mmCIF file of C-alpha atoms in Angstrom:
data_model
loop_
_atom_site.group_PDB
_atom_site.id
_atom_site.type_symbol
_atom_site.label_atom_id
_atom_site.label_comp_id
_atom_site.label_asym_id
_atom_site.label_seq_id
_atom_site.Cartn_x
_atom_site.Cartn_y
_atom_site.Cartn_z
ATOM 1 C CA MET A 212 61.805 -45.707 58.037
ATOM 2 C CA PHE A 213 58.590 -47.258 59.559
ATOM 3 C CA ASN A 214 60.246 -47.556 62.975
ATOM 4 C CA LYS A 215 61.320 -43.889 62.741
ATOM 5 C CA PHE A 216 57.733 -42.866 62.194
ATOM 6 C CA ALA A 217 56.523 -44.999 65.102
ATOM 7 C CA ASP A 218 59.206 -43.703 67.463
ATOM 8 C CA LYS A 219 58.687 -39.979 66.569
ATOM 9 C CA ARG A 220 54.837 -40.118 66.201
ATOM 10 C CA THR A 221 54.092 -38.708 69.743
ATOM 11 C CA GLU A 222 56.601 -35.981 69.359
ATOM 12 C CA TRP A 223 55.372 -34.964 65.885
ATOM 13 C CA LYS A 224 51.773 -35.060 67.095
ATOM 14 C CA GLU A 225 52.659 -32.529 69.879
ATOM 15 C CA GLN A 226 54.379 -30.234 67.417
ATOM 16 C CA ILE A 227 51.372 -30.367 65.034
ATOM 17 C CA ASN A 228 48.988 -29.683 67.969
ATOM 18 C CA GLU A 229 50.911 -26.422 68.662
ATOM 19 C CA GLN A 230 50.307 -25.259 65.091
ATOM 20 C CA LEU A 231 46.777 -26.474 64.154
ATOM 21 C CA ILE A 232 43.597 -24.441 64.335
ATOM 22 C CA PRO A 233 40.308 -26.196 64.793
ATOM 23 C CA LEU A 234 37.607 -24.729 62.616
ATOM 24 C CA ASP A 235 34.575 -27.046 63.462
ATOM 25 C CA GLU A 236 33.125 -24.395 65.750
ATOM 26 C CA GLY A 237 33.718 -21.457 63.282
ATOM 27 C CA GLU A 238 37.005 -20.136 64.628
ATOM 28 C CA TRP A 239 37.790 -18.443 61.319
ATOM 29 C CA LYS A 240 39.191 -15.263 62.963
ATOM 30 C CA GLN A 241 42.277 -17.289 63.951
ATOM 31 C CA LEU A 242 43.254 -17.318 60.325
ATOM 32 C CA ASP A 243 43.490 -13.518 60.163
ATOM 33 C CA ARG A 244 47.241 -13.330 60.687
ATOM 34 C CA PHE A 245 47.825 -15.711 57.660
ATOM 35 C CA LEU A 246 45.924 -13.299 55.363
ATOM 36 C CA GLU A 247 48.050 -10.285 56.043
ATOM 37 C CA GLY A 248 49.368 -8.922 52.711
ATOM 38 C CA LYS A 249 47.615 -11.693 50.705
ATOM 39 C CA GLN A 250 46.109 -10.724 47.355
ATOM 40 C CA ILE A 251 45.574 -14.215 46.021
ATOM 41 C CA VAL A 252 44.196 -17.230 47.895
ATOM 42 C CA LEU A 253 44.313 -20.671 46.278
ATOM 43 C CA LEU A 254 41.769 -23.177 47.576
ATOM 44 C CA GLY A 255 42.649 -26.720 46.338
ATOM 45 C CA GLU A 256 41.045 -30.137 46.839
ATOM 46 C CA ASN A 257 42.361 -33.627 46.444
ATOM 47 C CA SER A 258 39.132 -34.613 44.702
ATOM 48 C CA HIS A 259 36.396 -32.636 42.930
ATOM 49 C CA TRP A 260 33.778 -35.088 44.286
ATOM 50 C CA VAL A 261 33.600 -34.397 47.992
ATOM 51 C CA SER A 262 30.563 -32.736 49.602
ATOM 52 C CA GLU A 263 32.361 -31.304 52.584
ATOM 53 C CA TYR A 264 34.976 -29.555 50.345
ATOM 54 C CA TYR A 265 32.144 -27.508 48.791
ATOM 55 C CA THR A 266 30.523 -26.668 52.077
ATOM 56 C CA ASN A 267 33.776 -25.704 53.786
ATOM 57 C CA LYS A 268 35.170 -23.801 50.765
ATOM 58 C CA ILE A 269 31.956 -21.735 50.631
ATOM 59 C CA LYS A 270 32.555 -20.851 54.312
ATOM 60 C CA PHE A 271 36.121 -20.014 53.530
ATOM 61 C CA VAL A 272 34.991 -17.824 50.599
ATOM 62 C CA GLN A 273 32.547 -16.023 52.788
ATOM 63 C CA TYR A 274 35.172 -15.457 55.391
ATOM 64 C CA LEU A 275 37.661 -14.081 52.845
ATOM 65 C CA HIS A 276 34.999 -11.873 51.269
ATOM 66 C CA GLU A 277 33.426 -10.385 54.530
ATOM 67 C CA LYS A 278 36.526 -10.050 56.598
ATOM 68 C CA HIS A 279 39.303 -9.502 54.141
ATOM 69 C CA GLY A 280 37.816 -7.843 51.080
ATOM 70 C CA PHE A 281 38.107 -10.629 48.509
ATOM 71 C CA ARG A 282 35.591 -9.808 45.860
ATOM 72 C CA VAL A 283 36.503 -12.122 42.893
ATOM 73 C CA LEU A 284 36.067 -15.905 42.886
ATOM 74 C CA VAL A 285 37.734 -17.738 39.980
ATOM 75 C CA LEU A 286 36.465 -21.275 39.442
ATOM 76 C CA GLU A 287 38.071 -24.150 37.519
ATOM 77 C CA SER A 288 35.684 -23.663 34.669
ATOM 78 C CA GLY A 289 35.491 -21.908 31.304
ATOM 79 C CA LEU A 290 36.467 -18.389 31.461
ATOM 80 C CA VAL A 291 33.928 -16.844 29.082
ATOM 81 C CA GLU A 292 31.074 -19.046 30.267
ATOM 82 C CA ALA A 293 31.527 -18.510 34.082
ATOM 83 C CA SER A 294 32.412 -14.836 33.671
ATOM 84 C CA THR A 295 29.359 -13.906 31.567
ATOM 85 C CA THR A 296 26.739 -15.923 33.321
ATOM 86 C CA ASP A 297 24.447 -14.280 36.061
ATOM 87 C CA PHE A 298 24.322 -16.743 38.950
ATOM 88 C CA PHE A 299 23.179 -14.761 41.891
ATOM 89 C CA GLY A 300 19.397 -14.013 41.963
ATOM 90 C CA ASN A 301 18.878 -16.194 38.949
ATOM 91 C CA THR A 302 15.461 -17.831 39.033
ATOM 92 C CA ASN A 303 16.676 -20.595 36.720
ATOM 93 C CA LEU A 304 19.969 -21.201 38.757
ATOM 94 C CA GLU A 305 20.224 -24.875 37.814
ATOM 95 C CA ASP A 306 20.203 -24.152 34.153
ATOM 96 C CA ALA A 307 22.630 -21.253 34.641
ATOM 97 C CA MET A 308 25.047 -23.486 36.461
ATOM 98 C CA LYS A 309 24.688 -26.290 33.891
ATOM 99 C CA ASN A 310 25.448 -23.893 31.027
ATOM 100 C CA GLY A 311 27.911 -21.646 32.860
ATOM 101 C CA LEU A 312 30.029 -24.127 34.937
ATOM 102 C CA LEU A 313 31.736 -27.500 34.441
ATOM 103 C CA GLY A 314 29.898 -30.607 35.558
ATOM 104 C CA ILE A 315 31.816 -30.977 38.781
ATOM 105 C CA TYR A 316 29.930 -28.031 40.143
ATOM 106 C CA HIS A 317 26.369 -29.276 39.242
ATOM 107 C CA ASN A 318 25.484 -30.246 42.778
ATOM 108 C CA GLU A 319 23.249 -29.049 45.665
ATOM 109 C CA GLU A 320 26.233 -28.009 47.714
ATOM 110 C CA MET A 321 27.386 -25.555 45.068
ATOM 111 C CA THR A 322 23.923 -23.969 44.771
ATOM 112 C CA THR A 323 24.388 -22.528 48.297
ATOM 113 C CA LEU A 324 27.143 -20.340 47.143
ATOM 114 C CA PHE A 325 24.728 -18.531 44.806
ATOM 115 C CA THR A 326 21.758 -18.381 47.252
ATOM 116 C CA ASN A 327 23.921 -16.940 49.975
ATOM 117 C CA GLU A 328 22.738 -13.321 50.486
ATOM 118 C CA GLY A 329 26.055 -12.435 52.074
ATOM 119 C CA LEU A 330 27.916 -13.223 48.817
ATOM 120 C CA GLU A 331 25.564 -11.461 46.285
ATOM 121 C CA ASP A 332 28.240 -8.892 45.403
ATOM 122 C CA LEU A 333 30.955 -11.463 44.814
ATOM 123 C CA THR A 334 32.077 -11.558 41.208
ATOM 124 C CA ILE A 335 32.343 -15.022 39.596
ATOM 125 C CA ALA A 336 34.913 -15.778 36.904
ATOM 126 C CA GLY A 337 36.440 -18.796 35.288
ATOM 127 C CA MET A 338 40.044 -19.647 34.343
ATOM 128 C CA ASP A 339 39.749 -22.739 32.172
ATOM 129 C CA VAL A 340 39.958 -22.867 28.388
ATOM 130 C CA GLN A 341 37.709 -25.899 27.979
ATOM 131 C CA PRO A 342 34.103 -25.146 26.808
ATOM 132 C CA ILE A 343 31.002 -26.004 28.730
ATOM 133 C CA SER A 344 28.025 -25.640 26.426
ATOM 134 C CA ASN A 345 27.006 -23.744 23.233
ATOM 135 C CA ASP A 346 24.461 -21.838 25.327
ATOM 136 C CA CYS A 347 27.143 -19.103 25.761
ATOM 137 C CA SER A 348 27.669 -18.731 21.935
ATOM 138 C CA GLN A 349 24.492 -16.646 21.584
ATOM 139 C CA ARG A 350 25.718 -14.160 24.222
ATOM 140 C CA ILE A 351 28.972 -13.964 22.538
ATOM 141 C CA LEU A 352 27.434 -13.395 19.117
ATOM 142 C CA SER A 353 24.971 -10.805 20.270
ATOM 143 C CA CYS A 354 27.746 -8.702 22.000
ATOM 144 C CA VAL A 355 30.076 -8.946 19.020
ATOM 145 C CA GLU A 356 27.353 -7.949 16.596
ATOM 146 C CA LYS A 357 26.182 -5.040 18.709
ATOM 147 C CA GLU A 358 29.607 -3.528 19.422
ATOM 148 C CA ILE A 359 31.729 -4.513 16.337
ATOM 149 C CA GLY A 360 29.291 -5.480 13.626
ATOM 150 C CA GLY A 361 27.734 -8.262 11.592
ATOM 151 C CA HIS A 362 30.829 -8.863 9.404
ATOM 152 C CA VAL A 363 32.711 -10.237 12.440
ATOM 153 C CA ALA A 364 29.691 -11.783 14.098
ATOM 154 C CA ASN A 365 28.793 -13.754 10.986
ATOM 155 C CA LYS A 366 32.349 -15.167 10.707
ATOM 156 C CA LEU A 367 32.273 -16.024 14.402
ATOM 157 C CA LYS A 368 28.935 -17.741 14.106
ATOM 158 C CA ASP A 369 30.284 -20.113 11.460
ATOM 159 C CA VAL A 370 33.348 -21.134 13.583
ATOM 160 C CA GLU A 371 31.282 -21.468 16.734
ATOM 161 C CA ALA A 372 28.792 -23.824 14.982
ATOM 162 C CA THR A 373 31.710 -25.975 13.679
ATOM 163 C CA PHE A 374 33.375 -25.886 17.039
ATOM 164 C CA PHE A 375 30.416 -27.369 18.891
ATOM 165 C CA GLU A 376 29.875 -29.932 16.171
ATOM 166 C CA LEU A 377 33.441 -31.228 16.702
ATOM 167 C CA GLU A 378 33.516 -30.784 20.476
ATOM 168 C CA PRO A 379 31.815 -34.240 21.350
ATOM 169 C CA GLN A 380 34.144 -35.993 18.825
ATOM 170 C CA ILE A 381 37.150 -34.354 20.502
ATOM 171 C CA ARG A 382 36.142 -35.554 23.964
ATOM 172 C CA ASN A 383 35.276 -39.073 22.880
ATOM 173 C CA GLU A 384 38.362 -39.908 20.789
ATOM 174 C CA VAL A 385 41.304 -41.215 22.843
ATOM 175 C CA LYS A 386 43.632 -40.565 19.922
ATOM 176 C CA LEU A 387 42.557 -38.085 17.335
ATOM 177 C CA ALA A 388 42.088 -39.300 13.775
ATOM 178 C CA LYS A 389 44.040 -37.523 10.969
ATOM 179 C CA ASP A 390 40.789 -36.032 9.535
ATOM 180 C CA THR A 391 39.844 -34.735 12.928
ATOM 181 C CA LYS A 392 43.216 -33.117 13.444
ATOM 182 C CA LYS A 393 42.932 -31.490 10.026
ATOM 183 C CA GLN A 394 39.553 -30.099 10.933
ATOM 184 C CA LEU A 395 40.828 -28.801 14.240
ATOM 185 C CA LYS A 396 43.679 -26.968 12.487
ATOM 186 C CA GLN A 397 41.299 -25.422 9.999
ATOM 187 C CA LEU A 398 39.033 -24.342 12.795
ATOM 188 C CA ALA A 399 41.950 -22.862 14.743
ATOM 189 C CA GLU A 400 42.744 -20.801 11.716
ATOM 190 C CA GLY A 401 39.168 -19.695 11.513
ATOM 191 C CA TYR A 402 39.296 -18.379 15.195
ATOM 192 C CA GLU A 403 42.616 -16.721 14.423
ATOM 193 C CA GLU A 404 40.964 -14.772 11.722
ATOM 194 C CA VAL A 405 38.169 -13.770 14.029
ATOM 195 C CA ILE A 406 40.680 -12.707 16.648
ATOM 196 C CA SER A 407 42.598 -10.600 14.256
ATOM 197 C CA LEU A 408 39.401 -8.792 13.067
ATOM 198 C CA MET A 409 38.379 -8.192 16.587
ATOM 199 C CA GLU A 410 41.821 -6.809 17.524
ATOM 200 C CA ASN A 411 41.828 -4.432 14.539
ATOM 201 C CA GLU A 412 38.314 -3.192 15.481
ATOM 202 C CA MET A 413 39.054 -2.833 19.199
ATOM 203 C CA GLN A 414 42.198 -0.893 18.682
ATOM 204 C CA ALA A 415 40.241 1.748 16.912
ATOM 205 C CA GLY A 416 37.820 2.452 19.618
ATOM 206 C CA VAL A 417 36.671 1.964 23.283
ATOM 207 C CA TYR A 418 34.602 -1.102 23.981
ATOM 208 C CA SER A 419 32.838 -2.599 26.957
ATOM 209 C CA LYS A 420 34.369 -4.701 29.695
ATOM 210 C CA ARG A 421 32.047 -7.495 28.565
ATOM 211 C CA LEU A 422 33.397 -7.469 24.986
ATOM 212 C CA GLN A 423 36.928 -7.738 26.461
ATOM 213 C CA LEU A 424 35.820 -10.947 28.365
ATOM 214 C CA ILE A 425 34.271 -12.268 25.143
ATOM 215 C CA TYR A 426 37.446 -11.565 23.186
ATOM 216 C CA ARG A 427 39.403 -13.466 25.834
ATOM 217 C CA GLY A 428 36.923 -16.353 25.576
ATOM 218 C CA ILE A 429 37.425 -16.559 21.728
ATOM 219 C CA VAL A 430 41.199 -16.711 22.276
ATOM 220 C CA ASN A 431 40.497 -19.636 24.659
ATOM 221 C CA ARG A 432 38.428 -21.421 21.959
ATOM 222 C CA LYS A 433 41.549 -21.437 19.836
ATOM 223 C CA GLN A 434 43.738 -22.529 22.747
ATOM 224 C CA TRP A 435 41.395 -25.433 23.567
ATOM 225 C CA LEU A 436 41.942 -26.694 20.006
ATOM 226 C CA LEU A 437 45.664 -26.429 20.385
ATOM 227 C CA VAL A 438 45.414 -28.378 23.783
ATOM 228 C CA ASN A 439 43.640 -31.198 21.913
ATOM 229 C CA LEU A 440 46.056 -31.210 19.116
ATOM 230 C CA LYS A 441 48.880 -31.884 21.505
ATOM 231 C CA GLY A 442 47.603 -35.272 22.626
ATOM 232 C CA ARG A 443 46.566 -36.516 26.006
ATOM 233 C CA PHE A 444 49.979 -36.475 27.636
ATOM 234 C CA ARG A 445 51.095 -32.960 26.641
ATOM 235 C CA SER A 446 47.660 -31.477 26.786
ATOM 236 C CA GLY A 447 47.462 -31.462 30.551
ATOM 237 C CA SER A 448 50.463 -29.262 30.906
ATOM 238 C CA LEU A 449 49.485 -26.894 28.128
ATOM 239 C CA ARG A 450 45.981 -26.519 29.778
ATOM 240 C CA ASP A 451 47.656 -25.416 33.050
ATOM 241 C CA VAL A 452 49.802 -22.867 31.151
ATOM 242 C CA PHE A 453 46.652 -21.402 29.503
ATOM 243 C CA MET A 454 44.862 -21.441 32.798
ATOM 244 C CA TYR A 455 47.787 -19.506 34.278
ATOM 245 C CA GLU A 456 47.693 -16.953 31.424
ATOM 246 C CA ASN A 457 43.944 -16.562 31.900
ATOM 247 C CA LEU A 458 44.573 -15.754 35.582
ATOM 248 C CA GLU A 459 47.176 -13.257 34.625
ATOM 249 C CA TRP A 460 44.670 -11.698 32.301
ATOM 250 C CA LEU A 461 41.981 -11.666 35.012
ATOM 251 C CA PHE A 462 44.368 -10.006 37.501
ATOM 252 C CA ASP A 463 44.723 -7.134 35.022
ATOM 253 C CA TYR A 464 40.993 -7.175 34.178
ATOM 254 C CA TYR A 465 40.076 -6.930 37.907
ATOM 255 C CA LYS A 466 43.089 -4.752 38.678
ATOM 256 C CA GLY A 467 43.388 -4.030 42.438
ATOM 257 C CA GLU A 468 40.892 -6.633 43.471
ATOM 258 C CA LYS A 469 41.752 -9.532 45.904
ATOM 259 C CA ILE A 470 41.057 -12.818 44.123
ATOM 260 C CA ILE A 471 40.105 -16.385 45.278
ATOM 261 C CA VAL A 472 40.959 -19.341 43.035
ATOM 262 C CA TRP A 473 38.996 -22.575 43.564
ATOM 263 C CA SER A 474 40.605 -25.558 41.799
ATOM 264 C CA HIS A 475 42.241 -29.012 42.313
ATOM 265 C CA ASN A 476 45.284 -29.450 44.559
ATOM 266 C CA TYR A 477 47.284 -30.434 41.379
ATOM 267 C CA HIS A 478 46.762 -26.964 39.937
ATOM 268 C CA ILE A 479 47.340 -24.852 43.150
ATOM 269 C CA ARG A 480 50.434 -26.417 44.654
ATOM 270 C CA LYS A 481 53.255 -23.927 44.790
ATOM 271 C CA ASN A 482 55.831 -26.452 43.685
ATOM 272 C CA ARG A 483 56.094 -29.391 41.390
ATOM 273 C CA SER A 484 57.057 -33.065 42.036
ATOM 274 C CA LEU A 485 60.387 -34.294 40.811
ATOM 275 C CA LEU A 486 58.415 -36.252 38.177
ATOM 276 C CA LEU A 487 56.711 -33.111 36.752
ATOM 277 C CA LYS A 488 59.917 -31.199 36.873
ATOM 278 C CA GLY A 489 61.767 -33.916 34.944
ATOM 279 C CA LEU A 490 58.965 -33.998 32.368
ATOM 280 C CA GLY A 491 59.031 -30.269 31.986
ATOM 281 C CA ILE A 492 55.303 -29.947 33.026
ATOM 282 C CA LYS A 493 54.244 -26.635 34.321
ATOM 283 C CA THR A 494 51.306 -26.063 36.679
ATOM 284 C CA VAL A 495 49.217 -23.009 37.554
ATOM 285 C CA GLY A 496 50.381 -22.932 41.157
ATOM 286 C CA HIS A 497 54.079 -23.028 40.595
ATOM 287 C CA LEU A 498 53.823 -20.442 37.790
ATOM 288 C CA LEU A 499 51.903 -18.152 40.249
ATOM 289 C CA ALA A 500 54.344 -18.668 43.037
ATOM 290 C CA LYS A 501 57.205 -17.511 40.926
ATOM 291 C CA GLN A 502 55.415 -14.280 40.285
ATOM 292 C CA TYR A 503 53.435 -13.632 43.452
ATOM 293 C CA ALA A 504 55.376 -15.559 46.234
ATOM 294 C CA HIS A 505 54.723 -13.055 49.006
ATOM 295 C CA SER A 506 51.073 -12.212 48.154
ATOM 296 C CA LEU A 507 49.754 -15.692 47.631
ATOM 297 C CA LEU A 508 48.311 -18.317 50.014
ATOM 298 C CA SER A 509 47.905 -21.846 48.953
ATOM 299 C CA VAL A 510 45.673 -24.202 50.885
ATOM 300 C CA GLY A 511 45.373 -27.924 50.006
ATOM 301 C CA PHE A 512 42.262 -29.838 51.081
ATOM 302 C CA TYR A 513 42.414 -33.413 52.386
ATOM 303 C CA ALA A 514 40.164 -35.901 54.244
ATOM 304 C CA GLY A 515 40.717 -38.739 56.587
ATOM 305 C CA SER A 516 37.769 -41.001 56.108
ATOM 306 C CA GLY A 517 34.457 -41.418 54.463
ATOM 307 C CA THR A 518 33.362 -41.740 50.768
ATOM 308 C CA CYS A 519 33.881 -39.594 47.737
ATOM 309 C CA LEU A 520 33.244 -40.271 43.963
ATOM 310 C CA SER A 521 35.640 -41.316 41.389
ATOM 311 C CA PRO A 522 35.919 -39.259 38.131
ATOM 312 C CA TYR A 523 33.393 -41.848 36.726
ATOM 313 C CA LYS A 524 30.975 -40.976 39.591
ATOM 314 C CA GLN A 525 31.526 -44.370 41.352
ATOM 315 C CA PRO A 526 31.712 -44.408 45.143
ATOM 316 C CA TYR A 527 35.237 -44.531 46.474
ATOM 317 C CA ASP A 528 36.194 -45.205 50.095
ATOM 318 C CA ILE A 529 38.971 -43.171 51.600
ATOM 319 C CA SER A 530 41.589 -45.170 53.390
ATOM 320 C CA VAL A 531 44.599 -43.777 55.216
ATOM 321 C CA LYS A 532 45.645 -46.793 57.277
ATOM 322 C CA ASN A 533 49.287 -46.554 56.430
ATOM 323 C CA GLN A 534 51.512 -45.049 59.116
ATOM 324 C CA TYR A 535 53.107 -42.571 56.580
ATOM 325 C CA HIS A 536 49.760 -40.814 55.905
ATOM 326 C CA LEU A 537 49.571 -37.358 57.409
ATOM 327 C CA GLU A 538 45.818 -37.678 57.391
ATOM 328 C CA LYS A 539 46.084 -40.691 59.703
ATOM 329 C CA LEU A 540 47.950 -38.564 62.292
ATOM 330 C CA LEU A 541 45.434 -35.655 61.919
ATOM 331 C CA MET A 542 42.573 -38.103 62.474
ATOM 332 C CA GLU A 543 43.816 -38.591 66.009
ATOM 333 C CA PHE A 544 43.033 -34.975 67.071
ATOM 334 C CA ASN A 545 39.229 -35.913 66.757
ATOM 335 C CA ARG A 546 38.182 -32.605 65.358
ATOM 336 C CA ASP A 547 35.779 -32.419 62.365
ATOM 337 C CA VAL A 548 37.780 -29.595 60.566
ATOM 338 C CA LEU A 549 41.327 -28.493 61.033
ATOM 339 C CA PHE A 550 43.509 -25.818 59.500
ATOM 340 C CA LEU A 551 47.268 -26.668 59.664
ATOM 341 C CA PRO A 552 49.694 -23.910 58.757
ATOM 342 C CA VAL A 553 52.825 -25.360 57.229
ATOM 343 C CA ASN A 554 54.553 -22.351 55.637
ATOM 344 C CA VAL A 555 57.798 -21.751 57.535
ATOM 345 C CA ASP A 556 57.616 -17.974 57.355
ATOM 346 C CA ALA A 557 54.067 -17.934 58.693
ATOM 347 C CA ILE A 558 54.741 -20.254 61.736
ATOM 348 C CA GLY A 559 58.234 -18.887 62.471
ATOM 349 C CA GLN A 560 60.228 -22.077 62.299
ATOM 350 C CA LYS A 561 60.582 -25.498 60.545
ATOM 351 C CA ARG A 562 59.500 -28.086 62.979
ATOM 352 C CA PRO A 563 60.949 -31.595 62.791
ATOM 353 C CA TRP A 564 57.551 -33.159 61.714
ATOM 354 C CA SER A 565 57.482 -30.975 58.595
ATOM 355 C CA LYS A 566 60.999 -32.150 57.543
ATOM 356 C CA GLN A 567 59.521 -35.580 56.788
ATOM 357 C CA ASN A 568 58.154 -36.919 53.543
ATOM 358 C CA TRP A 569 54.405 -37.659 54.221
ATOM 359 C CA TRP A 570 51.748 -39.407 52.220
ATOM 360 C CA LEU A 571 48.703 -37.450 51.170
ATOM 361 C CA LEU A 572 45.946 -39.026 49.176
ATOM 362 C CA GLU A 573 45.205 -37.523 45.786
ATOM 363 C CA MET A 574 42.415 -38.548 43.279
ATOM 364 C CA LYS A 575 43.688 -40.157 40.033
ATOM 365 C CA TRP A 576 41.708 -41.321 37.121
ATOM 366 C CA LEU A 577 41.062 -44.854 38.561
ATOM 367 C CA GLY A 578 40.947 -43.975 42.316
ATOM 368 C CA MET A 579 43.132 -42.470 44.982
ATOM 369 C CA ALA A 580 46.892 -42.805 45.434
ATOM 370 C CA PRO A 581 49.298 -41.240 47.821
ATOM 371 C CA LEU A 582 51.463 -38.246 46.863
ATOM 372 C CA VAL A 583 54.740 -38.197 48.844
ATOM 373 C CA ILE A 584 55.763 -34.681 49.750
ATOM 374 C CA LYS A 585 57.095 -32.402 52.482
ATOM 375 C CA PRO A 586 53.911 -30.310 52.783
ATOM 376 C CA TYR A 587 55.616 -26.909 53.461
ATOM 377 C CA LYS A 588 57.254 -27.001 50.057
ATOM 378 C CA PHE A 589 53.882 -27.314 48.247
ATOM 379 C CA TYR A 590 51.355 -25.516 50.420
ATOM 380 C CA ASP A 591 50.997 -22.720 52.970
ATOM 381 C CA ALA A 592 48.375 -24.737 54.838
ATOM 382 C CA ILE A 593 46.542 -28.002 54.976
ATOM 383 C CA PHE A 594 42.728 -27.881 55.391
ATOM 384 C CA PHE A 595 41.646 -31.171 56.826
ATOM 385 C CA VAL A 596 38.189 -32.714 57.007
ATOM 386 C CA LYS A 597 37.787 -35.755 59.328
ATOM 387 C CA ARG A 598 34.948 -37.554 57.435
ATOM 388 C CA VAL A 599 33.404 -36.824 54.100
ATOM 389 C CA ASN A 600 30.609 -37.823 51.755
ATOM 390 C CA PRO A 601 29.842 -37.492 48.035
ATOM 391 C CA PRO A 602 28.131 -34.346 46.674
ATOM 392 C CA ARG A 603 24.450 -34.521 45.788
ATOM 393 C CA TYR A 604 24.503 -34.211 42.042
ATOM 394 C CA TRP A 605 21.302 -33.243 40.214
ATOM 395 C CA GLU A 606 21.680 -35.988 37.620
ATOM 396 C CA ASP A 607 21.589 -38.500 40.471
ATOM 397 C CA GLN A 608 18.263 -37.042 41.588
ATOM 398 C CA ASP A 609 16.549 -37.308 38.165
#
């Protein structure tokens, strides 16, 4: 197999050269033809901890917003927190981001999204079910009390308080103790009672869009408890199913809007590996592709060299020396940023290079490891950055 790669390398490089679009000089207009008829754009990343992914994704978002009318950006963060926090024009932006977004976004690069005047009318939402901080609880309680009444707000106040007492324990226990599981089940029942009370009240009248978001957030609280009751292995799959359901809910909530989803490659790939299929694990991307195949564009982000951070915030050097790495071949074009269309329908034919199984680096818990795939089966395009660096996190500057 190695000899085959070596023998065909020049031919494959010529084929890729005919397809790729350099973006290091701002040639975004060349992507217009790939956006025709698209209502959903999924922007992935093989690691959350890469500075250049943030900067290039923000450029991508601005291009989609200004040139193609995408007005909603959904982040891999808690739905109720991200969707009810005011980021643009916020004089305490760092606090807003800490309380409204997951820690992966707490960096200098991400702040430029919210200080960009050209994006001020962009709507920010979240799709995750995992909570961020109890700062949002007060907003939730105030809205529920104002629109539904104290009888529901008081019940909700009690379960929210218990929820955030248990949350650190949930995250720190590798395997939940029996007592913890019992508490989670009781808390889930408490949320179910609040959900039923809210549904009964909301069916009887017309309520604000904000209350609808908060109702969905309370449903997510219960779902997060169910995720943790499933255990580490099954919880990942269940989280993806709940994120997909949240996206479906948001599509209806923002009916008629074009939507961008910013997440990890794992979540946005249009297909699953044989291992995931065998284990029956569902992902956001493959569930979306089944429903929105013709109106969806999935873009995986990868890098060829430099340093990122591990999930434990340790520096990790990116290495793609093996002949099978697609990144190694892309490095030879000597462009800082490339967009490589791989969707057969978009490029008109399946070229021989795309029929091969390629290695692409993906971040795991302990570092990076290659994922072996035919890219066209999993993405519509590859976004490649030649050299990368870690993001500048606020906690590292304190």
